[in-house]
mmCIF file of C-alpha atoms in Angstrom:
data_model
loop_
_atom_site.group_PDB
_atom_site.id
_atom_site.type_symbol
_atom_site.label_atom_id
_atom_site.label_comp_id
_atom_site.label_asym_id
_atom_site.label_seq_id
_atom_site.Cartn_x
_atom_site.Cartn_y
_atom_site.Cartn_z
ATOM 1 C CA UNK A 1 0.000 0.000 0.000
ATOM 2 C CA UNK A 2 1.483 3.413 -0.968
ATOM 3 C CA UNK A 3 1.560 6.368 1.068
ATOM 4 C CA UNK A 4 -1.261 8.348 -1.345
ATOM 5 C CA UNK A 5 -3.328 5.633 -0.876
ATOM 6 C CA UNK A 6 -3.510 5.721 2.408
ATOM 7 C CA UNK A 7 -3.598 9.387 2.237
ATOM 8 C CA UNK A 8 -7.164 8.999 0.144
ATOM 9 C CA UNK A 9 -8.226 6.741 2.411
ATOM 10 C CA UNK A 10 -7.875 9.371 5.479
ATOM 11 C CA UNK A 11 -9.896 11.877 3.605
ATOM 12 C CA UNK A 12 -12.693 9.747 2.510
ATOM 13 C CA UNK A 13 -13.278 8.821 6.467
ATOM 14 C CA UNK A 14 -13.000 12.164 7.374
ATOM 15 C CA UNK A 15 -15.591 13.375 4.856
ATOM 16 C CA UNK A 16 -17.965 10.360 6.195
ATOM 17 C CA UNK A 17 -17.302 11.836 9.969
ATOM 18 C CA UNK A 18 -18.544 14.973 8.596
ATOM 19 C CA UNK A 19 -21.483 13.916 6.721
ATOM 20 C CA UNK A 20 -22.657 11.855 9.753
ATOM 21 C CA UNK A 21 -22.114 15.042 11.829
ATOM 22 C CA UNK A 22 -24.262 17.322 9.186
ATOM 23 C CA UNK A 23 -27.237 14.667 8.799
ATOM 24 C CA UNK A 24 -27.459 13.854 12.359
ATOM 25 C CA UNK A 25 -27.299 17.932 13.335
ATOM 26 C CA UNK A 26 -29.946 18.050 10.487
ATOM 27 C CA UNK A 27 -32.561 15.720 11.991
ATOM 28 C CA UNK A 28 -32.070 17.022 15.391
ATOM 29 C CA UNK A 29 -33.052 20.723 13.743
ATOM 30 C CA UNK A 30 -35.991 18.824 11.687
ATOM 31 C CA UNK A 31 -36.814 17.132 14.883
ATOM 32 C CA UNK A 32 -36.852 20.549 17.105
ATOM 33 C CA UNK A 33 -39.182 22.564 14.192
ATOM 34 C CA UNK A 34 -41.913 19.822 13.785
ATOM 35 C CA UNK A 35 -42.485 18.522 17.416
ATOM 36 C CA UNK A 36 -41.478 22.819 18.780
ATOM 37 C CA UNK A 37 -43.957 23.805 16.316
ATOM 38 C CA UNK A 38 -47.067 20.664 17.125
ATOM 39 C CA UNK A 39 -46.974 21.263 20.686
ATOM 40 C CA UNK A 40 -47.855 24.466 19.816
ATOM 41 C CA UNK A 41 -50.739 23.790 17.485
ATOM 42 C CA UNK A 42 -52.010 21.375 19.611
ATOM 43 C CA UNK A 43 -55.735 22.140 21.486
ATOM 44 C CA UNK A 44 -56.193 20.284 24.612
ATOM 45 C CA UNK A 45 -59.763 19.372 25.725
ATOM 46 C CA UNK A 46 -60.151 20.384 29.586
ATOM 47 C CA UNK A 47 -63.802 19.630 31.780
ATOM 48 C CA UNK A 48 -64.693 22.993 33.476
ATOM 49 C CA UNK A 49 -62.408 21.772 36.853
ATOM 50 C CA UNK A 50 -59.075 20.982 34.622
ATOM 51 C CA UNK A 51 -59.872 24.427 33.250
ATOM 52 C CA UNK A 52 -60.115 26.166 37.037
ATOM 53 C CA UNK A 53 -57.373 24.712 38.307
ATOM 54 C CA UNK A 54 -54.989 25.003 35.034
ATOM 55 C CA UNK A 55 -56.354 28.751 34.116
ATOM 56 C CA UNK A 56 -52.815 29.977 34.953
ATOM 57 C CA UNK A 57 -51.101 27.526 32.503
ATOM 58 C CA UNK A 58 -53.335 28.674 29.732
ATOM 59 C CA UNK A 59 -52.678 32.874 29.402
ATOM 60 C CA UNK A 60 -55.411 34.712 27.730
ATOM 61 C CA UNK A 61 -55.835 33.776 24.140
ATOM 62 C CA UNK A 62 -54.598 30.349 24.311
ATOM 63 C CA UNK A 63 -56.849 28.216 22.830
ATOM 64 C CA UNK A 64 -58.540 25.315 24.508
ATOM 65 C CA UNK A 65 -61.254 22.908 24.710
ATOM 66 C CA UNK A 66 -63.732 22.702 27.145
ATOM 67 C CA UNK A 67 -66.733 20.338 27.755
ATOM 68 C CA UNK A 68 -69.801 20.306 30.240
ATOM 69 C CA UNK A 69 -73.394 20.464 30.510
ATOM 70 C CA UNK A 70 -74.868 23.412 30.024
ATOM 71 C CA UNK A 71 -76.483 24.651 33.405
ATOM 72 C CA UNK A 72 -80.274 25.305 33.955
ATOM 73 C CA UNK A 73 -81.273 28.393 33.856
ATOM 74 C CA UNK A 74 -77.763 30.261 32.571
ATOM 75 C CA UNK A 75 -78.417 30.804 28.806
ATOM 76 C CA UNK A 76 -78.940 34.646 27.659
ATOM 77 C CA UNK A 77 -78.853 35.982 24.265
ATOM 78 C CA UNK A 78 -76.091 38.599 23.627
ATOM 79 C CA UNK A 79 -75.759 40.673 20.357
ATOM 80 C CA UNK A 80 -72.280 39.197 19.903
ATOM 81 C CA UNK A 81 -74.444 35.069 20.388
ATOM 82 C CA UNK A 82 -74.990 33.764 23.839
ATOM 83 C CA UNK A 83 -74.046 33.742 27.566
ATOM 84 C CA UNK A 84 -73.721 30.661 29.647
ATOM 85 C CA UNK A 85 -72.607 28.905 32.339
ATOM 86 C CA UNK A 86 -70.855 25.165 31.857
ATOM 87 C CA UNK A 87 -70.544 22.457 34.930
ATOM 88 C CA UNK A 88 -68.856 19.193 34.665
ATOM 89 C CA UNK A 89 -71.727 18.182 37.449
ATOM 90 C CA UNK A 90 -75.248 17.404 36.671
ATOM 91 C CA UNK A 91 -76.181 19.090 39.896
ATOM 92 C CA UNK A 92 -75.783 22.196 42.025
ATOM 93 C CA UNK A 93 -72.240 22.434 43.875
ATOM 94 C CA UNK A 94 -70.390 21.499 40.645
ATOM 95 C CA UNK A 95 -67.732 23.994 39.057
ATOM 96 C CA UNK A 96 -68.655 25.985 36.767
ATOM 97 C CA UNK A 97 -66.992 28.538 34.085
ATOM 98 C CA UNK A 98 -69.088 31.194 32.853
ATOM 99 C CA UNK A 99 -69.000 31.358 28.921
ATOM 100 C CA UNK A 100 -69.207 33.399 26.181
ATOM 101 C CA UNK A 101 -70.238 32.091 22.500
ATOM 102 C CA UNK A 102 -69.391 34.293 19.806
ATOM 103 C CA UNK A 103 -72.116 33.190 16.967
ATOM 104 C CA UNK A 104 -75.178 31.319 16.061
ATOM 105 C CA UNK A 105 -75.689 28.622 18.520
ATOM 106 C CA UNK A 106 -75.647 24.982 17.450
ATOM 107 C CA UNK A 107 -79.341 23.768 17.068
ATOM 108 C CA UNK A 108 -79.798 21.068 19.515
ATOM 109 C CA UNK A 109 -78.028 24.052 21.845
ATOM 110 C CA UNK A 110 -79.966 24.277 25.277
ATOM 111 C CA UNK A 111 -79.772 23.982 29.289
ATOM 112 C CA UNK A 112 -79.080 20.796 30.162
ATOM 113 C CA UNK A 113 -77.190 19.644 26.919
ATOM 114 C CA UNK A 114 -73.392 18.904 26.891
ATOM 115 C CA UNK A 115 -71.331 21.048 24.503
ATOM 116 C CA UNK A 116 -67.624 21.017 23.743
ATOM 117 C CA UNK A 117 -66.473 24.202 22.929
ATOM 118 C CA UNK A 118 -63.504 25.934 21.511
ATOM 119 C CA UNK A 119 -61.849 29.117 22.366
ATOM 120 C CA UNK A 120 -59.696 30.978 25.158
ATOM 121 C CA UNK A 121 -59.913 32.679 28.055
ATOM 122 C CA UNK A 122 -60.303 36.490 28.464
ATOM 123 C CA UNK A 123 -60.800 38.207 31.818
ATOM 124 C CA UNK A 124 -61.930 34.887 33.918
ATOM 125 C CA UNK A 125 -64.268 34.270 31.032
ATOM 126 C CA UNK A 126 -64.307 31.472 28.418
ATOM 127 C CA UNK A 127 -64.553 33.060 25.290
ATOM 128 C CA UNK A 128 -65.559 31.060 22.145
ATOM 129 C CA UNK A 129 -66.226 30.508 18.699
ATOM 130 C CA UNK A 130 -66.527 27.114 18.019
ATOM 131 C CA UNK A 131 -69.543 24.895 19.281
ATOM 132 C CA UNK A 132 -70.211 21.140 19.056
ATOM 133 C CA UNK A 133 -73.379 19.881 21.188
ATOM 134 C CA UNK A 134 -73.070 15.992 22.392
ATOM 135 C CA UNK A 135 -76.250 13.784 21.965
ATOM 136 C CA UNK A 136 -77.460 10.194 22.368
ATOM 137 C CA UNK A 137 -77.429 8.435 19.484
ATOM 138 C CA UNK A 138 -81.455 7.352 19.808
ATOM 139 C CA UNK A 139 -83.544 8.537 17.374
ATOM 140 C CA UNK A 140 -86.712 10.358 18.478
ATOM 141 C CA UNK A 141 -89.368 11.482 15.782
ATOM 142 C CA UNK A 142 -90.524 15.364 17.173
ATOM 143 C CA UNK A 143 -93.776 14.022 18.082
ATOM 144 C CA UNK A 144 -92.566 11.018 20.270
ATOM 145 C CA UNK A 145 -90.172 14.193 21.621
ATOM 146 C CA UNK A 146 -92.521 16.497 22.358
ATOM 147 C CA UNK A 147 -94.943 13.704 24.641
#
C-alpha cells in the first residue's frame, strides 16, 4: 500500500465523519421545528375543573377545549351570540366557568345539553367561537319528543 493511498483513504473517512455530523445535526433541527412547532398547534380538551385549576397555565388567548353540561337556567342571548354557564356536574355544587359564544348557537343548543367548545380565556371568562353539542345516538321522531 502506498503512502497516497492511504492518504485517500484518510480523507474519505473524514468526509464520512462529517457527513454523519451534518445529517445527524440536520434531523435534530428537523426534529426541534416539527415537534417545537405541534406542541404548539395542539388544542387540549379540559372539563370545566381541569380548566379552574390550570387557568394559569393557559394565558389569555390560548386556545382550549372545554366540555360540560350546560347549566339550567344560565343561557342569555347577547348581540355578539350567547351567555352561559358550563358544569362538569349534573347538579348544584359542581364547578362551573361562565361562557361566552361568539355566533349562532348549534341547534340542539340548550340547558341541560353537553357542549364542547372551543376558544380561550379572556378576563376569567371562556370566550368562544366554536360549538359542538353531544347527543345520544337514539332517534326520536318530534312528536314522540314532544310527549
Amino acid at each position: 500500500m502506498t503512502a497516497a493511498r492511504t492518504a485517500a483513504r484518510g480523507v474519505v473517512g473524514r468526509y464520512k465523519l462529517l457527513a454523519l455530523v451534518a445529517l445527524g445535526a440536520a434531523a435534530v433541527l428537523v426534529g426541534m421545528l416539527v415537534f417545537g412547532n405541534l406542541n404548539r398547534n395542539l388544542v387540549y380538551y379540559l372539563t370545566p375543573d381541569e380548566a379552574l385549576a390550570q387557568q394559569a397555565g393557559y394565558p389569555d388567548g390560548r386556545r382550549f377545549q372545554l366540555g360540560g353540561l350546560v347549566v339550567d337556567g344560565s343561557v342569555a342571548t347577547t348581540p355578539q351570540g350567547v351567555s352561559f354557564t358550563v358544569s362538569s356536574d349534573v347538579g348544584p355544587g359542581g364547578v362551573t366557568v361562565p361562557v361566552a359564544f361568539q355566533g349562532a348557537p348549534a341547534q340542539l343548543f340548550g340547558s341541560g345539553i353537553g357542549v364542547v367548545l372551543e376558544g380561550s380565556w379572556r378576563a376569567g371568562t371562556f370566550t368562544s367561537d366554536t360549538m359542538k353539542v353531544k347527543h345520544d345516538e337514539n332517534y326520536r321522531p318530534a312528536e314522540d319528543a314532544a310527549s
